[in-house]
Amino acid sequence: MVTVAQFKVSFSRFLDATGAVVAELPPFAQDSELLKDLYRWMLLTREFDTRAVTLQRTGQLGTFPSSLGQEAVSVGLAHAMQPTDVFVPSFREQGAQFVRGVSPTELLLYWGGDERGSDFAGPREDFPVSVPVGSQAAHAVGIALAIKLRRENRAVVCALGDGATSKGDIYEAMNVAGAWQLPLVFIINNNAWAISVPRSAQTAAETLAQKAIAAGFPGEQVDGNDIIAVRHATDCALQQCREGGGPQLIEAITYRLGDHTTADDAARYRQEEEVSSHWQAEPLARLRTHLSSAHGWDRDQEEAVIADCREQIEQAVADYLATPVQDTSAMFDYLYAELPAPLAEQYQALQQRSAQEQDHD
Amino acid sequence: MVTVAQFKVSFSRFLDATGAVVAELPPFAQDSELLKDLYRWMLLTREFDTRAVTLQRTGQLGTFPSSLGQEAVSVGLAHAMQPTDVFVPSFREQGAQFVRGVSPTELLLYWGGDERGSDFAGPREDFPVSVPVGSQAAHAVGIALAIKLRRENRAVVCALGDGATSKGDIYEAMNVAGAWQLPLVFIINNNAWAISVPRSAQTAAETLAQKAIAAGFPGEQVDGNDIIAVRHATDCALQQCREGGGPQLIEAITYRLGDHTTADDAARYRQEEEVSSHWQAEPLARLRTHLSSAHGWDRDQEEAVIADCREQIEQAVADYLATPVQDTSAMFDYLYAELPAPLAEQYQALQQRSAQEQDHD
Amino acid sequence: MTEISLLEAVNLALGQAMEEDAQVLVLGEDVGIDGGVFRATDGLLARFGEQRVLDTPLAETTIAGMSVGLAAQGMRPVAEIQFMGFIYSCVDQMINHASRLRNRTRGRLSCPMVLRAPFGGGIGAPEHHSESMEALFAHMPGLRVVIPSSPARAYGLLLAAIRDPDPVVFLEPKRIYRAIKEEVADDGKALALDCCYRLREGTDVSLISWGAMVMETLAAAETLEANGVSCEVIDVATLNPLDAETLLASVAKTGRAVIIQEAPRHGGFGAQIAALLAERGLLGLRAPVRQVAGYDTIMPLPRLEKSYMPNTESIIAAVSEVLEFD
Amino acid sequence: MTEISLLEAVNLALGQAMEEDAQVLVLGEDVGIDGGVFRATDGLLARFGEQRVLDTPLAETTIAGMSVGLAAQGMRPVAEIQFMGFIYSCVDQMINHASRLRNRTRGRLSCPMVLRAPFGGGIGAPEHHSESMEALFAHMPGLRVVIPSSPARAYGLLLAAIRDPDPVVFLEPKRIYRAIKEEVADDGKALALDCCYRLREGTDVSLISWGAMVMETLAAAETLEANGVSCEVIDVATLNPLDAETLLASVAKTGRAVIIQEAPRHGGFGAQIAALLAERGLLGLRAPVRQVAGYDTIMPLPRLEKSYMPNTESIIAAVSEVLEFD
Ligand SMILES: Cc1ncc(C[n+]2csc(CCOP(=O)(O)OP(=O)(O)O)c2C)c(N)n1
Ligand SMILES: Cc1ncc(C[n+]2csc(CCOP(=O)(O)OP(=O)(O)O)c2C)c(N)n1
Ligand SMILES: [Mg+2]
Ligand SMILES: [Mg+2]
């Protein structure tokens, strides 16, 4: 019996749960402005999530998946990307989407039930939210393949949840990405739960990072509540990709502090104590502590940025609520590049029906 | 950065390509009769494959996938199983199927285009051939789950090809098997090719054994042309399973010496030299050499067993060719447990049509 | 006997089936402690334990495929797919294996499994959560496709589906999961499969529907009755095999048919019923067949959802049209 | 100009499309050095190189899904699925993504991909290699479903499919891959999509078919002509969107329709055409619509395959039946 292959999975963290620096910081983390920018994006995301949940509770938004507690993963990964890179999200990456340039209004429109919310004015090549869990990974492969075939100096980041790692789609896509050494970073936002199913029930694998071993490329773990760790790992992975090093996998360990979505009641399946213990490790307080101790962050700055984020969100909410519903014909306007003749009749019927219904109103 | 998980993949072999013993043999390999039995099954499989290809070439059989060169994997894995275990094959495991008690006549019927070939008289619980690559792994999970839920002392063996490891279905099933610690052994019959796609193009993974790491259970490599290694690894894996040790993965490295199927022409995509070099490592000669040097195997015994296998195959061929075509009504007889009333009309129409066509003949 | 909803009836039938047959087990995502995202399996874990109520990893292909394996072993898996929008990963297993295991082994192995999924629109659900793709499964020989449209039929048909020795795709109209309540006896009585249910007798026109659209159809029939139009309403209930005789008899009597489905029109299951009438009921037709159906476009997100769905008005309009012929 | 087979026409169109547009690439299992198991991509690797002809790992879901990603990037992937029996792993990507990428992003992203697959029976292929499940895709809004039935139509329709800005499922009747040869100009001329092709004019009955059954239908028409029955033969060719007008006009003229498909009857695409006639062509029908179709059972293995397939005799019998009405 000889050993023919060996693998290991490493874990990294720079700030521990108390905000103390526990490893030598990467260069970008010396930059106060950058760290404050990270903080601001996380705060914006949290304010957005809070507001979105309220909107849903008051009947002004559809089912919504808050990312409460996971802001560091989402913001960190996107902050490491270049504008020309392409982001392929799951459905709980609003933080990343904001950093990428998707507007809060757009996301409210989307979760409010309006397709225009996926017509991002900013990152035109980014994919919209992927509701069928795991199905987005293959898209990321296709985009990365296009980039590679065209010899462009860009890369793709694909986000997925811990539950998604059980889908064959994810493995298949990772395997192809490995076989073809595509410029593609997979980031597992491991928030410990897939609705009511805990991470431990999802797989016998000790880490999710080791999923990459099956696909023939490296996987690593980071503390997903430490935004410096997330951003640094993504930085390095993207650089590897750009240098032709092939795909990389990052498992960012965080925790879903909220319900799965507004349609969920997590109290049915997890203990309040578990949740409160994880509040001790949440990412905003952690970075704030570090900012206070190392970058002169004070109460005034804190209050100013909170006010600023709230204002931005309120403006977005106002814009969202003021957006009139699309014309019903929009149902057909984007089905094909041009409406095929055989559908003209239905199109007319729809318009007629809409006209009648408007008359009745 | 701390290391949080480590893995390794080992490789084992007892007989090298020349038939020399290179590691301490497991106990069963001291048993002359057992080794001769293994040899006989491999020979039978080879004779069958040869004959089946001839039948196809002469229009007496459908498309057929020879297992030439892979007999040790197939025979070895099944030989380690208990009759009460359940085998879930791919489509190129005739050796295993024979050992399990499927008759050559049945397999000829199947590949000759007659469903009765999957109505095995012998292993009633074994699954039939799986043509959609990789789809069988989930069945194996279900069977193993039934076994586990019923606390039975048996296990399941699921065979798949190297190409199949790229299918998400396989990973998904492995992951569930791992999560639930099912009594299930996956055996990858790595014959180096998936039609025209070489193993190296299928994945960046250095070994296929490491696919198990993603699913959280052990994977190992064996020399698939060394039937002692295959049988031993399967023995151990099955024992682990029976003791509640959860699933195991074995990658058996062999080589497809023939075309993919009778419909394929491998000369289009691989070099004759590659094939001939692999003839040096093929499993029958290897075991024969060992039998000769260590177990007094001689020419008489060799000729006798060849004659015996040929006779058995010829009898099977004769039985196959003599089997009348099913009544056309068979098309409906097994569709549901009972023919639903709404289908009665079609059933009658079919019988009428058949009667008419018979009249015309 | 209290009145229960369709959802509660599903839960009741599952409990009854598990009680009466130890081989029945329930599996799927979040079916355990959470009781299913709609609560269809609520309480089953507490009642039957972890050996019979299995929370699976997030893996639809394997959920379907392992059900085939379980069923081949004589168990009776009832698998839940959380929403029909995620059932497509099961298509391969259903068409290539579940539907044909008995046939391809000439009866040696069989596949008594049920694949349950909520389907359809009308509840303002997120993207990919509101489609109606029953026609895909109705075209797969060897499967049964069953859709209840009332609590009582949910109970009786689900029991029948679980007891049936062959694979059944059981689609639940989630829009009416809680919309209607009626008394349902937990008497273990299954309803017949391969059978359409006549919900209302009438003489002027046959309204043929299934799933959530049955409620709209009944409402339309009510209104039409008030206007002197006598509607016969039929709940198709079992899409495959299909009880053609009941449909043909009804249309032979009324001479007019309006078929109502939520799914896109093109190649939908409504077309199968219209085809049946064109082939075997033509001579009795006094007017063209009319289909009221979803548009041949992507199900819109909630803000436009209502404009997509057929409703009472569109049914009444279609009935008026077919009544113009004489 | 030499005569070429349908298979060669597919190959010719692929070459032409790759020549004219650098964004076109071919991907799939064994499409490279092997040229595809049927040789549809033969020679393309040598001609266009590894950057444009990609042998993929054995992963149908990803083949479809990465095509969506490639297409969103403005490339024009033409993906081959080796046999239709293995296309079901693509269903999720096709229905949940490919068909709606443009719609769900309000035109920001689009999906100009083609998914090719050989389908249908009659060549004595192994299990799972002979089914005809075109109806599944025809019911998915946002896709185009195209089926050629001659070398010339294969060439023109495949070119059209590749140039089309939206996703197309292109199903090739493998039974007639090599059965017919005809002259096809490699002139880069695409045929119209959303268009049925009238192959033969006639006055007594409309025979409507697609795929390999078109050959049987033409043969039946020939025989019937000799017996004084004038048949109009229409190749549907594009199942979605469907050119209803051509079909309706033909049946309005002949008053009789026989629809011929190889797929199982129940919920098949033939039902959609019969439904069309029942809804919009009823008043012109002088006889019930007849479908000649596969049985509603699993496609048998080769030894019984012939008894399953509709053939010239069954078409002629159906035509005789509809002619009895007057
Ligand atoms: C293929 C698929 N199956 C099921 C669902 C329903 N569902 C939505 S989210 C979810 C859990 C996802 O868990 P994870 O990947 O960990 O992401 P998280 O929700 O934690 O962000 C499930 C089961 C879905 N959207 N898609
Ligand atoms: C899902 C699926 N895709 C494609 C095919 C066509 N096909 C048959 S065998 C094969 C290659 C299989 O390779 P491997 O798993 O290595 O098994 P081997 O043929 O070498 O025994 C392919 C692509 C299939 N049968 N099923
Ligand atoms: Mg999660
Ligand atoms: Mg192989």
Tab-separated table of N, CA and C in Angstrom, chain C residues 114-154:
chain	number	residue	atom	x	y	z
C	114	VAL	N	-44.102	7.562	-4.393
C	114	VAL	CA	-44.887	8.766	-4.685
C	114	VAL	C	-43.939	9.956	-4.641
C	115	LEU	N	-44.035	10.793	-5.644
C	115	LEU	CA	-43.264	12.039	-5.648
C	115	LEU	C	-44.266	13.181	-5.515
C	116	ARG	N	-44.264	13.814	-4.370
C	116	ARG	CA	-45.206	14.906	-4.114
C	116	ARG	C	-44.529	16.249	-4.372
C	117	ALA	N	-45.290	17.192	-4.894
C	117	ALA	CA	-44.757	18.559	-4.992
C	117	ALA	C	-45.896	19.551	-5.084
C	118	PRO	N	-45.769	20.676	-4.373
C	118	PRO	CA	-46.733	21.758	-4.568
C	118	PRO	C	-46.445	22.457	-5.894
C	119	PHE	N	-47.491	22.908	-6.552
C	119	PHE	CA	-47.272	23.565	-7.846
C	119	PHE	C	-48.295	24.671	-8.058
C	120	GLY	N	-47.984	25.489	-9.060
C	120	GLY	CA	-48.941	26.504	-9.473
C	120	GLY	C	-48.717	27.867	-8.832
C	121	GLY	N	-49.382	28.839	-9.384
C	121	GLY	CA	-49.173	30.226	-8.978
C	121	GLY	C	-50.283	30.771	-8.105
C	122	GLY	N	-50.266	32.080	-7.989
C	122	GLY	CA	-51.362	32.734	-7.296
C	122	GLY	C	-51.100	33.083	-5.848
C	123	ILE	N	-49.907	32.764	-5.342
C	123	ILE	CA	-49.655	33.136	-3.951
C	123	ILE	C	-48.509	34.137	-3.829
C	124	GLY	N	-48.150	34.761	-4.930
C	124	GLY	CA	-47.112	35.789	-4.866
C	124	GLY	C	-45.769	35.263	-4.408
C	125	ALA	N	-45.467	34.048	-4.803
C	125	ALA	CA	-44.216	33.422	-4.374
C	125	ALA	C	-43.042	33.951	-5.204
C	126	PRO	N	-41.815	33.690	-4.754
C	126	PRO	CA	-40.653	34.176	-5.512
C	126	PRO	C	-40.514	33.505	-6.886
C	127	GLU	N	-39.556	34.005	-7.621
C	127	GLU	CA	-39.240	33.455	-8.934
C	127	GLU	C	-39.084	31.925	-8.875
C	128	HIS	N	-39.516	31.252	-9.938
C	128	HIS	CA	-39.362	29.794	-10.055
C	128	HIS	C	-40.249	29.010	-9.095
C	129	HIS	N	-41.132	29.670	-8.388
C	129	HIS	CA	-41.947	28.960	-7.401
C	129	HIS	C	-43.397	28.794	-7.835
C	130	SER	N	-43.757	29.231	-9.026
C	130	SER	CA	-45.193	29.317	-9.324
C	130	SER	C	-45.634	28.598	-10.593
C	131	GLU	N	-44.741	27.846	-11.198
C	131	GLU	CA	-45.075	27.228	-12.471
C	131	GLU	C	-45.972	25.997	-12.325
C	132	SER	N	-46.571	25.645	-13.451
C	132	SER	CA	-47.442	24.463	-13.534
C	132	SER	C	-46.972	23.612	-14.714
C	133	MET	N	-46.204	22.615	-14.433
C	133	MET	CA	-45.624	21.823	-15.525
C	133	MET	C	-46.076	20.366	-15.476
C	134	GLU	N	-47.328	20.166	-15.080
C	134	GLU	CA	-47.861	18.814	-14.978
C	134	GLU	C	-47.803	18.058	-16.304
C	135	ALA	N	-47.872	18.788	-17.408
C	135	ALA	CA	-47.909	18.117	-18.710
C	135	ALA	C	-46.646	17.304	-18.974
C	136	LEU	N	-45.531	17.754	-18.417
C	136	LEU	CA	-44.276	17.010	-18.621
C	136	LEU	C	-44.417	15.583	-18.104
C	137	PHE	N	-44.978	15.454	-16.925
C	137	PHE	CA	-45.076	14.128	-16.320
C	137	PHE	C	-46.208	13.313	-16.928
C	138	ALA	N	-47.250	14.011	-17.362
C	138	ALA	CA	-48.393	13.295	-17.942
C	138	ALA	C	-48.008	12.579	-19.231
C	139	HIS	N	-46.912	12.977	-19.824
C	139	HIS	CA	-46.473	12.370	-21.089
C	139	HIS	C	-45.477	11.229	-20.860
C	140	MET	N	-45.247	10.868	-19.624
C	140	MET	CA	-44.281	9.804	-19.368
C	140	MET	C	-44.994	8.489	-19.089
C	141	PRO	N	-44.933	7.569	-20.041
C	141	PRO	CA	-45.640	6.299	-19.846
C	141	PRO	C	-45.120	5.587	-18.608
C	142	GLY	N	-46.004	4.947	-17.902
C	142	GLY	CA	-45.594	4.175	-16.733
C	142	GLY	C	-45.749	4.920	-15.424
C	143	LEU	N	-45.902	6.238	-15.503
C	143	LEU	CA	-46.182	7.015	-14.301
C	143	LEU	C	-47.690	7.194	-14.173
C	144	ARG	N	-48.110	7.476	-12.971
C	144	ARG	CA	-49.432	8.048	-12.767
C	144	ARG	C	-49.233	9.496	-12.371
C	145	VAL	N	-50.110	10.345	-12.830
C	145	VAL	CA	-50.045	11.751	-12.450
C	145	VAL	C	-51.390	12.139	-11.856
C	146	VAL	N	-51.351	12.567	-10.625
C	146	VAL	CA	-52.578	12.812	-9.870
C	146	VAL	C	-52.536	14.221	-9.278
C	147	ILE	N	-53.644	14.926	-9.380
C	147	ILE	CA	-53.737	16.297	-8.854
C	147	ILE	C	-55.062	16.450	-8.118
C	148	PRO	N	-55.018	16.637	-6.822
C	148	PRO	CA	-56.273	16.825	-6.092
C	148	PRO	C	-56.708	18.283	-6.165
C	149	SER	N	-57.976	18.516	-5.941
C	149	SER	CA	-58.436	19.911	-5.943
C	149	SER	C	-59.379	20.215	-4.794
C	150	SER	N	-59.419	19.334	-3.829
C	150	SER	CA	-60.220	19.599	-2.620
C	150	SER	C	-59.608	18.793	-1.488
C	151	PRO	N	-59.895	19.153	-0.257
C	151	PRO	CA	-59.372	18.377	0.868
C	151	PRO	C	-59.746	16.898	0.771
C	152	ALA	N	-60.983	16.615	0.478
C	152	ALA	CA	-61.413	15.212	0.439
C	152	ALA	C	-60.681	14.444	-0.654
C	153	ARG	N	-60.550	15.068	-1.811
C	153	ARG	CA	-59.844	14.356	-2.880
C	153	ARG	C	-58.349	14.274	-2.577
C	154	ALA	N	-57.816	15.261	-1.906
C	154	ALA	CA	-56.399	15.180	-1.519
C	154	ALA	C	-56.191	13.966	-0.613
